[in-house]
Coordinates of C-alpha atoms and ligand atoms in Angstrom, one line a residue:
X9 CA 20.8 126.0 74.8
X10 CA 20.7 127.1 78.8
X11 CA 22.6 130.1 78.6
X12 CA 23.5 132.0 82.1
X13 CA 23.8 135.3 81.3
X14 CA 23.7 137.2 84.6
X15 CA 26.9 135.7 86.4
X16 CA 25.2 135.3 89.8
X17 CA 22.5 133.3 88.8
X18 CA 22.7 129.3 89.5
X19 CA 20.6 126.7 87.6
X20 CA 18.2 124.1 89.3
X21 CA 18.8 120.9 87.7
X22 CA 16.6 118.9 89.7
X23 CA 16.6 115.0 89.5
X24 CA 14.1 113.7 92.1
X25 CA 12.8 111.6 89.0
X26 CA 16.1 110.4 87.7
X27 CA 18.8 110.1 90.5
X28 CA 16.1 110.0 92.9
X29 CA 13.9 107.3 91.8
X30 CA 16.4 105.5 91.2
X31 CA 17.1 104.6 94.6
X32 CA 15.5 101.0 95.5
X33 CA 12.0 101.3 97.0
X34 CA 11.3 105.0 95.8
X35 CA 9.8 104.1 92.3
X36 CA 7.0 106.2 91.8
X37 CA 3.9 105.4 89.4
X38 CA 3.5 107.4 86.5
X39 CA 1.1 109.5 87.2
X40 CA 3.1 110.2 90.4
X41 CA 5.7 111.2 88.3
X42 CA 3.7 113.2 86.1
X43 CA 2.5 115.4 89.1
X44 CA 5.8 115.6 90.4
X45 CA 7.4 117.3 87.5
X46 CA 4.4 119.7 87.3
X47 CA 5.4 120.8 90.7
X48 CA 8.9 121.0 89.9
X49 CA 8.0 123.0 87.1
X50 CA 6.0 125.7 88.5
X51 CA 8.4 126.0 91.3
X52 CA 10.2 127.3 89.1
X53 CA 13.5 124.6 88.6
X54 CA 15.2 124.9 85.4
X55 CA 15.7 121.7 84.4
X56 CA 13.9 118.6 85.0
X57 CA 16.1 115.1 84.6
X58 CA 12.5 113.1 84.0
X59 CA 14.3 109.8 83.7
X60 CA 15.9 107.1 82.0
X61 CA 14.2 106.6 78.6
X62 CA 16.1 103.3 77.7
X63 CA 15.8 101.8 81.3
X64 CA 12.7 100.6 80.4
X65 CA 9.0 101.4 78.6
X66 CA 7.7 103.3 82.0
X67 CA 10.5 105.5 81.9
X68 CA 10.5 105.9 78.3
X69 CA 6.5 107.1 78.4
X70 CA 7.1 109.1 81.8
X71 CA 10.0 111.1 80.0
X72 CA 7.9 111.7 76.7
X73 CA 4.7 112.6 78.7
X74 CA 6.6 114.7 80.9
X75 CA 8.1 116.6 78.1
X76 CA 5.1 117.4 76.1
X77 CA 3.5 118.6 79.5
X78 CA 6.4 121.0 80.9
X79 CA 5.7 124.5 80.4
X80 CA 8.7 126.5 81.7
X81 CA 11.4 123.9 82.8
X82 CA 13.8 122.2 80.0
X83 CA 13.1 118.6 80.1
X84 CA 16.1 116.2 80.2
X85 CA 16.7 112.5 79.9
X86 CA 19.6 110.1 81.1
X87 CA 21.7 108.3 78.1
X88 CA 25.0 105.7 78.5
X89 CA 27.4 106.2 76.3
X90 CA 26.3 104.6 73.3
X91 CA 23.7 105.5 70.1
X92 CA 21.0 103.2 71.3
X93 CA 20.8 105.0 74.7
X94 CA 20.7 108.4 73.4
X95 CA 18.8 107.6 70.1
X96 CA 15.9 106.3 72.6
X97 CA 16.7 109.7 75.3
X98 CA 16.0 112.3 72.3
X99 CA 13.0 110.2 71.3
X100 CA 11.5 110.7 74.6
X101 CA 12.9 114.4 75.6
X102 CA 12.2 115.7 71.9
X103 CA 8.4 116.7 72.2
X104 CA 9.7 119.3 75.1
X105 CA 9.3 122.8 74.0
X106 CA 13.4 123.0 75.7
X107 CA 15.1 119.7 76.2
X108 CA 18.3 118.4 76.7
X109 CA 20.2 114.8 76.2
X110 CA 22.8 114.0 79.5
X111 CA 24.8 111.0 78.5
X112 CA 27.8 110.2 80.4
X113 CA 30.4 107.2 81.2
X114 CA 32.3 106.9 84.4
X115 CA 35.8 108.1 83.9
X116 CA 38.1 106.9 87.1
X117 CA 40.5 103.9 86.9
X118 CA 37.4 102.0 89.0
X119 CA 35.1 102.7 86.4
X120 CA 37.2 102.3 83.6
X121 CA 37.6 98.8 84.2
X122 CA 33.8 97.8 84.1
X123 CA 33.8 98.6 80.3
X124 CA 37.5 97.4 80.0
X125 CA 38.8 100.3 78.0
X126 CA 41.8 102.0 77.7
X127 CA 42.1 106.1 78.1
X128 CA 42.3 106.4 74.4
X129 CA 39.2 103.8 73.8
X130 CA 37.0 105.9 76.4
X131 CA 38.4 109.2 74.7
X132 CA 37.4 108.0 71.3
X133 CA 33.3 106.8 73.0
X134 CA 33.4 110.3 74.2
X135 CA 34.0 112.1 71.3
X136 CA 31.8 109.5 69.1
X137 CA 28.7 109.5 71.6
X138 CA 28.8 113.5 72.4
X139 CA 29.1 114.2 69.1
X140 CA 26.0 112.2 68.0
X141 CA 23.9 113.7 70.8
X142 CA 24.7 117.0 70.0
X143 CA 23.5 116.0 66.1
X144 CA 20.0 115.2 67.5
X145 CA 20.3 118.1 70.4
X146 CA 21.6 121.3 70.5
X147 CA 21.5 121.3 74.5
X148 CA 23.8 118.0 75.5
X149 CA 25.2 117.7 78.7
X150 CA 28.0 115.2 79.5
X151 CA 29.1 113.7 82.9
X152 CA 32.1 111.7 83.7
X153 CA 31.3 109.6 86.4
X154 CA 32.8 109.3 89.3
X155 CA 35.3 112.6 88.3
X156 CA 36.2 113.0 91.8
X157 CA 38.4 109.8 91.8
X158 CA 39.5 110.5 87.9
X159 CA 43.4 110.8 87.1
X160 CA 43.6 115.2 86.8
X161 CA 45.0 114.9 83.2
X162 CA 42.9 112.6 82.1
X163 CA 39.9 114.3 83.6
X164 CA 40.9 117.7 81.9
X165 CA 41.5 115.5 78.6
X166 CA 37.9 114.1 78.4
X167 CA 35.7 117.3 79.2
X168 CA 38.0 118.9 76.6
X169 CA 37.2 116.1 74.3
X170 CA 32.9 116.5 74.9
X171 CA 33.2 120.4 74.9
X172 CA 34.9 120.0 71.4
X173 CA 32.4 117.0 70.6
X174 CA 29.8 120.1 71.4
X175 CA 28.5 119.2 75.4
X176 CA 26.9 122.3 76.0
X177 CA 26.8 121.1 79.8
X178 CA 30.3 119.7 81.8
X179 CA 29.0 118.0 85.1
X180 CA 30.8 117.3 87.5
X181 CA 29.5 114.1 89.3
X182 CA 30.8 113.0 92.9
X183 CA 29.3 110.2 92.3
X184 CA 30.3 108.0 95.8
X185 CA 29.7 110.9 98.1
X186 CA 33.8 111.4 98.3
X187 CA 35.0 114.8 98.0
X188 CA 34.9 117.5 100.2
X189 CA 34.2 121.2 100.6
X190 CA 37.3 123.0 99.7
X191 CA 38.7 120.2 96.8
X192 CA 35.1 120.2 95.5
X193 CA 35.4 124.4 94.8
X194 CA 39.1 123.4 94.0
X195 CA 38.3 121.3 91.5
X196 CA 35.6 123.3 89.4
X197 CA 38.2 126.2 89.9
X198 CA 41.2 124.6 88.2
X199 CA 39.0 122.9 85.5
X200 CA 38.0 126.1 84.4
X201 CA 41.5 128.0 84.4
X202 CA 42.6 124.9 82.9
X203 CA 40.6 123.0 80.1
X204 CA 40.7 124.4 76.7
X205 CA 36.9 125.7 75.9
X206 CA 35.8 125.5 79.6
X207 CA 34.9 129.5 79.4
X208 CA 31.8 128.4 76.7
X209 CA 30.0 125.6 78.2
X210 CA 28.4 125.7 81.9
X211 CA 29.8 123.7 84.4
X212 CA 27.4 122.0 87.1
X213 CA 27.9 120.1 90.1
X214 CA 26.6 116.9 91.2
X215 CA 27.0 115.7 94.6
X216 CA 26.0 112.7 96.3
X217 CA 25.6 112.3 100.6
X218 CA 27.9 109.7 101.5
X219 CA 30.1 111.9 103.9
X220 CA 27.0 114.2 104.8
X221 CA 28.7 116.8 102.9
X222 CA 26.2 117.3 99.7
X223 CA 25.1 120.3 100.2
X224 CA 28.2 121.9 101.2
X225 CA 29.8 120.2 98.4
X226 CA 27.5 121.6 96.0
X227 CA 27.3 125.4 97.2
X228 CA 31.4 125.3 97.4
X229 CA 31.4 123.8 93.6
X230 CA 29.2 126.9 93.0
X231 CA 32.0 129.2 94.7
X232 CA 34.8 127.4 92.5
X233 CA 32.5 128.6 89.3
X234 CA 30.2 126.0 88.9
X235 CA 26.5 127.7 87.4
X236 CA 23.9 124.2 87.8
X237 CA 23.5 122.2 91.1
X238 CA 22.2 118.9 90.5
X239 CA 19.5 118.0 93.1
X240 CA 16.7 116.6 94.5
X241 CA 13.5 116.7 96.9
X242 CA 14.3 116.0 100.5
X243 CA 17.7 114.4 99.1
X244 CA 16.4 111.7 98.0
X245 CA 19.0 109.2 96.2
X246 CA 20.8 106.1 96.3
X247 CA 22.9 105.4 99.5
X248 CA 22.8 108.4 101.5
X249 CA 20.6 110.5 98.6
X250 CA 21.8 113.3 96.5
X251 CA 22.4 117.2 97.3
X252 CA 19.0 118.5 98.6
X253 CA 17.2 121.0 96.5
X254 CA 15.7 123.4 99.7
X255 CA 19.0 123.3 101.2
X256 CA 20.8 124.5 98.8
X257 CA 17.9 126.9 97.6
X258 CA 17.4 128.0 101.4
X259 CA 21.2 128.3 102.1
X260 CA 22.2 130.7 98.7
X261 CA 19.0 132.5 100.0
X262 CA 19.3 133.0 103.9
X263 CA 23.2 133.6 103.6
X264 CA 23.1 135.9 100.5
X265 CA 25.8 138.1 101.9
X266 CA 28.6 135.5 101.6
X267 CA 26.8 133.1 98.6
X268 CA 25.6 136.2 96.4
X269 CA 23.8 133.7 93.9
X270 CA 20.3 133.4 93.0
X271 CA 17.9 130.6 92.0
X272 CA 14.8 130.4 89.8
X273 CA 12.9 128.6 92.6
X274 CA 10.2 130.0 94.4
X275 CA 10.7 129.0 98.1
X276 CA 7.2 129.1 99.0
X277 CA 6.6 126.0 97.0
X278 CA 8.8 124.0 98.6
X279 CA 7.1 122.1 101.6
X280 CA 4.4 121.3 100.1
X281 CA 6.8 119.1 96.7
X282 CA 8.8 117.9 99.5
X283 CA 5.5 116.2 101.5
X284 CA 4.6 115.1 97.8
X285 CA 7.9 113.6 97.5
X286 CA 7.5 112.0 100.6
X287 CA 4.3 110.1 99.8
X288 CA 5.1 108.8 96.5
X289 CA 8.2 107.8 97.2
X290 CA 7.4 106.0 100.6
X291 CA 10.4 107.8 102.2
X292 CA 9.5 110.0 105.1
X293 CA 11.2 112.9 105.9
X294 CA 13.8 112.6 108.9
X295 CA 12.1 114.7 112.0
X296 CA 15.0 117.0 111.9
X297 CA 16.3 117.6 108.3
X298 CA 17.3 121.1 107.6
X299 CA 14.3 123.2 106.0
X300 CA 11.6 120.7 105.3
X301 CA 11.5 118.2 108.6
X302 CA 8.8 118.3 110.8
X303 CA 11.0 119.8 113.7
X304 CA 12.9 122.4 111.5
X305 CA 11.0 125.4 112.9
X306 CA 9.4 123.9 115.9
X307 CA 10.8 125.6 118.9
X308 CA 9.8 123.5 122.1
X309 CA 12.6 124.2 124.8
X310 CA 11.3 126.6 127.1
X311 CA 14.0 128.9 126.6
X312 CA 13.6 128.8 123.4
X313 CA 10.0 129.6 123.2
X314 CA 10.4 132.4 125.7
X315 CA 13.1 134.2 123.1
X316 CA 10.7 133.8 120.1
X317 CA 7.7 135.5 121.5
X318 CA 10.3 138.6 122.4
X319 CA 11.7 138.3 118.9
X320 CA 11.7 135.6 116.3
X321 CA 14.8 136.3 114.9
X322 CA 16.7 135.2 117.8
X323 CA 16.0 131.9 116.9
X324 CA 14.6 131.5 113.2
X325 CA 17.1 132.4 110.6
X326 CA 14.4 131.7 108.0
X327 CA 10.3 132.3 108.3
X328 CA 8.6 129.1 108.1
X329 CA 6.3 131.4 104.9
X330 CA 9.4 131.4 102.8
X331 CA 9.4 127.5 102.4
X332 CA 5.0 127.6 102.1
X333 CA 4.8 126.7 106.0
X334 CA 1.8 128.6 107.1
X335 CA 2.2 129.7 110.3
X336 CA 0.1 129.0 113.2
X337 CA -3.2 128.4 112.2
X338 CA -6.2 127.4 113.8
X339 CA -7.3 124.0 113.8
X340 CA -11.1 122.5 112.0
X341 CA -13.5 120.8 114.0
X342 CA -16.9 119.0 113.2
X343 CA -18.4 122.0 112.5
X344 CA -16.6 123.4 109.7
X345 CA -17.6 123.4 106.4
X346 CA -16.6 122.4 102.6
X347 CA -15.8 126.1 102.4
X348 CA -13.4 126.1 105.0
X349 CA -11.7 122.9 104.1
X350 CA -11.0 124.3 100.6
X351 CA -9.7 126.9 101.9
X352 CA -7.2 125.1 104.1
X353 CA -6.2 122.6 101.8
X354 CA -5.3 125.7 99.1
X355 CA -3.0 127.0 101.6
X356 CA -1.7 123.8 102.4
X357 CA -0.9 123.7 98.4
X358 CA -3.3 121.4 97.9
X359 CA -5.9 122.4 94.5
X360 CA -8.9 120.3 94.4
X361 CA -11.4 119.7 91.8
X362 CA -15.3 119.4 93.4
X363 CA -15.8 115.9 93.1
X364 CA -12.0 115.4 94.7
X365 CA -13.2 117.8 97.6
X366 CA -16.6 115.4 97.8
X367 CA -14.6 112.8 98.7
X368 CA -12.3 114.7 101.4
X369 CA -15.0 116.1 102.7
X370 CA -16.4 113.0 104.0
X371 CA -12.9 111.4 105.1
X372 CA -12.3 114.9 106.9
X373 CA -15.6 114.5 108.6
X374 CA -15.1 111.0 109.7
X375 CA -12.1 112.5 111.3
X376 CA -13.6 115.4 113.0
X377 CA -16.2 113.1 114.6
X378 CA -13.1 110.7 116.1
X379 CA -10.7 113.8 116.9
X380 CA -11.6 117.1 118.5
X381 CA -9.8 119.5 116.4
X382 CA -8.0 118.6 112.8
X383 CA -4.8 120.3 112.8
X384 CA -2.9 121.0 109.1
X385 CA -0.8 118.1 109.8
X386 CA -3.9 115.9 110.1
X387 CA -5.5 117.7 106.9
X388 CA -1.9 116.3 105.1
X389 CA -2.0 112.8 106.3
X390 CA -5.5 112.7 105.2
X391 CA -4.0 113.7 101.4
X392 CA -1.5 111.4 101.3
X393 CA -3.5 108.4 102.3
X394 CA -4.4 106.2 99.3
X395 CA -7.9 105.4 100.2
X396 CA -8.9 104.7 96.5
X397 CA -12.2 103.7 96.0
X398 CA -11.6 101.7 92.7
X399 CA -9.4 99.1 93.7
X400 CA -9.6 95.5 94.0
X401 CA -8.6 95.1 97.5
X402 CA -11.0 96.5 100.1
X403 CA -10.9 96.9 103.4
X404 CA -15.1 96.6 104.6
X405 CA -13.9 95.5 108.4
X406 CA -11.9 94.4 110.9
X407 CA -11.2 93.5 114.7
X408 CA -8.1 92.7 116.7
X409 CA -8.0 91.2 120.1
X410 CA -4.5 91.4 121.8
X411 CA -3.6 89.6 124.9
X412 CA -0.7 90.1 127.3
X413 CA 1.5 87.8 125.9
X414 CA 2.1 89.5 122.4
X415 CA -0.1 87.0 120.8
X416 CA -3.1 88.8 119.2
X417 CA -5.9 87.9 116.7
X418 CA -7.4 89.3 114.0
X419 CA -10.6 89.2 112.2
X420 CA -10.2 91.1 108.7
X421 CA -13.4 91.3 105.9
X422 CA -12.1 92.5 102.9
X423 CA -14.0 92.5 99.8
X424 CA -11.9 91.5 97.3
X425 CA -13.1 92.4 93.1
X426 CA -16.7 93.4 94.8
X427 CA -16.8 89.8 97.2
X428 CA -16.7 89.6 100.6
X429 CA -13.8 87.4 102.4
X430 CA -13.3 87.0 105.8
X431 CA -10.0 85.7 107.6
X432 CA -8.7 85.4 111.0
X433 CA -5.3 84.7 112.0
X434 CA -3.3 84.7 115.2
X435 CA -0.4 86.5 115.6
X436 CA 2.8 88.2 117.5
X437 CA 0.8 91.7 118.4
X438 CA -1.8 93.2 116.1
X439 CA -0.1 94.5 113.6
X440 CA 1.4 90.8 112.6
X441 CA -1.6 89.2 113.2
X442 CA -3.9 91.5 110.6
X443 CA -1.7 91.3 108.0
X444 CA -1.1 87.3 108.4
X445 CA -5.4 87.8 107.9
X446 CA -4.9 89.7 104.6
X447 CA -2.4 87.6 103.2
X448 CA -4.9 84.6 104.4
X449 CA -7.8 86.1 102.3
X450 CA -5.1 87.5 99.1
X451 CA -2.2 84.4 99.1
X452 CA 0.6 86.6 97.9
X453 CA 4.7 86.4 98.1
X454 CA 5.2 90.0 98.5
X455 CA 8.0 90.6 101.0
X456 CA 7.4 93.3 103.4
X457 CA 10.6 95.6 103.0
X458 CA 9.5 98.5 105.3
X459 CA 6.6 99.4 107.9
X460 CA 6.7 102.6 109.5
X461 CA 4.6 104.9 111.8
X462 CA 4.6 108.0 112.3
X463 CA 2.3 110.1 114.7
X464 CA 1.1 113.4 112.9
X465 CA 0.0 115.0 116.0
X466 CA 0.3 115.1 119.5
X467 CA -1.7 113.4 122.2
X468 CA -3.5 110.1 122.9
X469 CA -6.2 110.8 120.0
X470 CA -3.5 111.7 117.4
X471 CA -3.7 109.7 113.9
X472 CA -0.5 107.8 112.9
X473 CA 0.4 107.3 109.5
X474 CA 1.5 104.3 108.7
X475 CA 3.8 103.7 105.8
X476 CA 4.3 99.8 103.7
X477 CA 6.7 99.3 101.4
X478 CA 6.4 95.8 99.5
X479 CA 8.6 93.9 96.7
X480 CA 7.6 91.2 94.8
X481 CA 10.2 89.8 91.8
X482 CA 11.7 93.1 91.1
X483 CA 8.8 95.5 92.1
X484 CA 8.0 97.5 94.4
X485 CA 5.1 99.4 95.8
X486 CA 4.4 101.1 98.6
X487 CA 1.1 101.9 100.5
X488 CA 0.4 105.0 103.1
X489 CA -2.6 105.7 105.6
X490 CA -3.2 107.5 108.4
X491 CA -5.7 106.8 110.9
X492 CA -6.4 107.4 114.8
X493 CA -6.4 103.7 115.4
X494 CA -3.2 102.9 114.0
X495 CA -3.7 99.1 113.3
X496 CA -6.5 100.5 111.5
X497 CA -3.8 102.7 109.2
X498 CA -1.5 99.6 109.1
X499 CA -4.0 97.2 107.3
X500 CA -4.7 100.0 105.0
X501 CA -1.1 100.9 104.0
X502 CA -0.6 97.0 103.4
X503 CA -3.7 96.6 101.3
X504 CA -3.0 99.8 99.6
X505 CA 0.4 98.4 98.8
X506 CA -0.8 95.7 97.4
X507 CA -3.4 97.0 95.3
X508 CA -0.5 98.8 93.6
X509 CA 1.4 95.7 92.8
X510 CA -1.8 94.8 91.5
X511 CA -2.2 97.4 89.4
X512 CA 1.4 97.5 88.1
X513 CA 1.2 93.5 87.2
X514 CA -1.6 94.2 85.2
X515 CA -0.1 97.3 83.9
X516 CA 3.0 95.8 82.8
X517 CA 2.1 92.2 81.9
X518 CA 4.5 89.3 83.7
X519 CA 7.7 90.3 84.8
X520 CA 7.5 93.9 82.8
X521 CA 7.2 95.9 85.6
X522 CA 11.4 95.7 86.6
X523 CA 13.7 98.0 84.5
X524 CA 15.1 96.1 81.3
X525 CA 18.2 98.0 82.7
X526 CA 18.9 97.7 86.4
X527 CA 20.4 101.2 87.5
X528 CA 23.1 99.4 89.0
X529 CA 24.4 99.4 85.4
X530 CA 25.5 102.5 86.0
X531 CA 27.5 102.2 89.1
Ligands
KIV8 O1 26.2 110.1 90.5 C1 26.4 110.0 89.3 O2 27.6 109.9 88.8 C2 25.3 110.1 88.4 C3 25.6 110.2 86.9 C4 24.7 109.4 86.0 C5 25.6 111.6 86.5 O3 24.2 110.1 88.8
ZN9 ZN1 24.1 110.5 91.0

């Protein structure tokens, strides 16, 4: 059982994998998700909500593989109220040295009504479901959903009913994103003082960013007494996302004096998870989120520059080396070696094997020879680009010939399972026109839910990475590249894309792919 001994210490319960993934267009692979909850686990989070076991078979093998893998972290899984959910969770989370089963139903009049019970039909589920869980677990969290916009007495009833049932865990979901600040402190407060049994379980917090208020939600749940934040990388989540993990880390850390609470997490791991998270997920990071965007501690105003170089503090509150930010650092050129790239990619966070650094090597030097100097940023787009050499999409060449008018055409060769195809196609500017090509030479239905680009650097030479998401009957993949010509990093993001549909098709067999369980079963 998670036990907090030392008063001031708060638990990390992070669910990037859970809550996170479950928002549409953020599925991950598994071996994304396998790499993921290393990360989170030798940042140091306490526990890792790795899924949904029941939701399908892919969540069911991430979750097991995940928990015979983790090392420090307590490895949780996500059950409805009901033996087959939870049976299926503690099949998956039991080959984790610590695990834990979270099963929950949602609690308000709203929620109520999707199962049509009464108070005394839920009360009696509750006691039933905990009480199994807690036979196959001794760590068993519960949550009533949606307990911001639950009746009071019938809130204090039910969390009396699970602590007695044996939840080890009482979290506290906000699961629309509706409380704020002070009621969210209030609320854990009076719970405490008030349910029978509330002084022997831990009591967490789970917020979602509806209002923008997660994070302040969460660290004023921890004021009113609550000991576990529930959150995630870069706030990813349904809607508006979750609680972020670094802001709520980075605030109880920076503002120590008036949040005297400490974490588990080291800091200096942080960027380089939340690029990760980025990537796999196909959600960038907002320029100008707090701690991890790209502007957080760039200081471009010329006032502003003119006060760091007398003193940083009177502008950074936090050094960008506390979140794994190295500072200024000089940029690679042609001329640098495999020595120096390893080097740089280890302080970027990045640990690669010899044949791995092969491979980067000769991207990297492709680079150099189209752009002057490769800056970190450039290094980082280059590791998040899936230019996999396996797949059965390829892209061999291509050429695009725009015209005033937006009409444009492109010529795209693409050797497709080891033959070459060539298609051209017209069409409005050259981004349209190349992928009409690709869908010319691979006739597929995927819809194209999202194309983004993003310039990593500065200047007329500067790479852009270019982000694809697709969907096709339930699935989703999404493709990333970067490249100076950014046509260039938009044909291979889309083929990249679908080379991961590909792979998950064949993977999965027809239709296997989308969750037996939609997650919008659960709200
Ligand atoms: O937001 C929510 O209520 C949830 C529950 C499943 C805990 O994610
Ligand atoms: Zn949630």
């Amino acid at each position: 059982m998670t036990n907090v001994t030392d008063q001031d210490r708060v638990l990390i319960f992070d669910t990037t994998l859970r809550d996170g993934e479950q928002s549409p267009g953020a599925t991950m692979t598994h071996d994304e998700k396998l790499e993921i909850a290393e990360l989170l686990d030798d940042m140091g989070v306490d526990i890792i909500e790795a899924g949904f076991p029941i939701a399908s078979e892919g969540d069911f093998k991430a979750v097991s593989e995940i928990a015979q893998r983790a090392k420090n972290a307590r490895i949780c899984g996500l059950a409805r109220a009901n033996f087959a959910d939870i049976d299926r969770c503690w099949e998956a989370v039991k080959h984790a040295e610590k695990n834990r089963i979270h099963t929950f139903i949602g609690t308000s009049p709203l929620h109520r009504a999707i199962p049509n019970l009464t108070q005394d039909e839920m009360a009696e589920k509750i006691h039933e479901t905990v009480s199994h869980a807690r036979n196959l677990c001794e760590d068993v969290q519960w949550s009533p959903m949606d307990a911001t916009r639950t009746e009071w007495d019938y809130l204090c009833r039910v969390i009396e009913i699970a602590i007695k049932a044996g939840a080890t865990t009482i979290n506290i979901p906000d699961t629309v994103g509706y409380t704020a600040p002070a009621e969210s402190a209030d609320l854990i407060r009076r719970l405490i003082e008030t349910v029978p049994g509330a002084d022997e379980v831990i009591f967490a917090t789970h917020c979602h960013n509806d209002l923008g208020m997660a994070t302040a939600n969460a660290l004023a749940a921890v004021a009113g007494g609550a000991r576990q934040i529930e959150c995630t990388i870069n706030g990813l989540g349904e809607r508006a996302g979750n609680t972020a993990l670094e802001e709520v880390v980075m605030a109880m850390r920076t503002r120590n004096d008036i949040m005297p609470w400490k974490t588990g997490i080291d800091t200096t791991k942080i960027m380089h998870i939340s690029r990760r998270v980025a990537t796999v997920s196909g959600f960038p990071v907002q320029f100008n989120k707090a701690i991890v965007g790209k502007n957080a501690f760039a200081h471009e105003s010329g006032i502003h520059q003119d006060g760091m170089l007398k003193n940083r503090e009177n502008f950074e509150i936090m050094r960008p080396e506390d979140i794994g930010l190295s500072g200024t650092s000089l940029p690679l050129g042609k001329h640098s070696g495999r020595a120096a790239l390893r080097d740089k990619l280890e302080t970027l966070g990045y640990e690669v094997g010899d044949n791995q650094l092969k491979d980067i090597f000769v991207r990297f030097k492709e680079l150099a020879d189209r752009k002057k100097e490769v800056f970190d940023d450039d290094l980082i787009a280059l590791m998040s680009a899936d230019d996999a050499t396996n797949d059965h999409l390829q892209l061999v060449s291509m050429k695009v010939t725009c015209g005033t008018g937006g009409q444009a055409e492109a010529t795209v060769e693409l050797e497709v399972d080891g033959k070459d195809v060539i298609a051209t196609e017209h069409g409005d500017g050259p981004v349209d026109a190349t992928f009409k090509a690709i869908r010319a030479i691979y006739p597929n239905k995927a819809h194209l839910q999202l194309y983004q680009v993003h310039a990593v650097t500065e200047g007329t030479d500067a790479q852009a990475t270019v982000s694809v998401r697709l969907e096709e009957d339930g699935m989703i993949a999404t493709g990333q590249s970067a490249n100076t010509d950014t046509v260039v990093a938009s044909a291979k993001a889309y083929i990249s894309a679908l080379n991961r549909l590909i792979m998950r098709r064949e993977k999965a067999g027809p239709g296997a792919d989308a969750r037996e369980i939609s997650y919008k079963d659960l709200t």
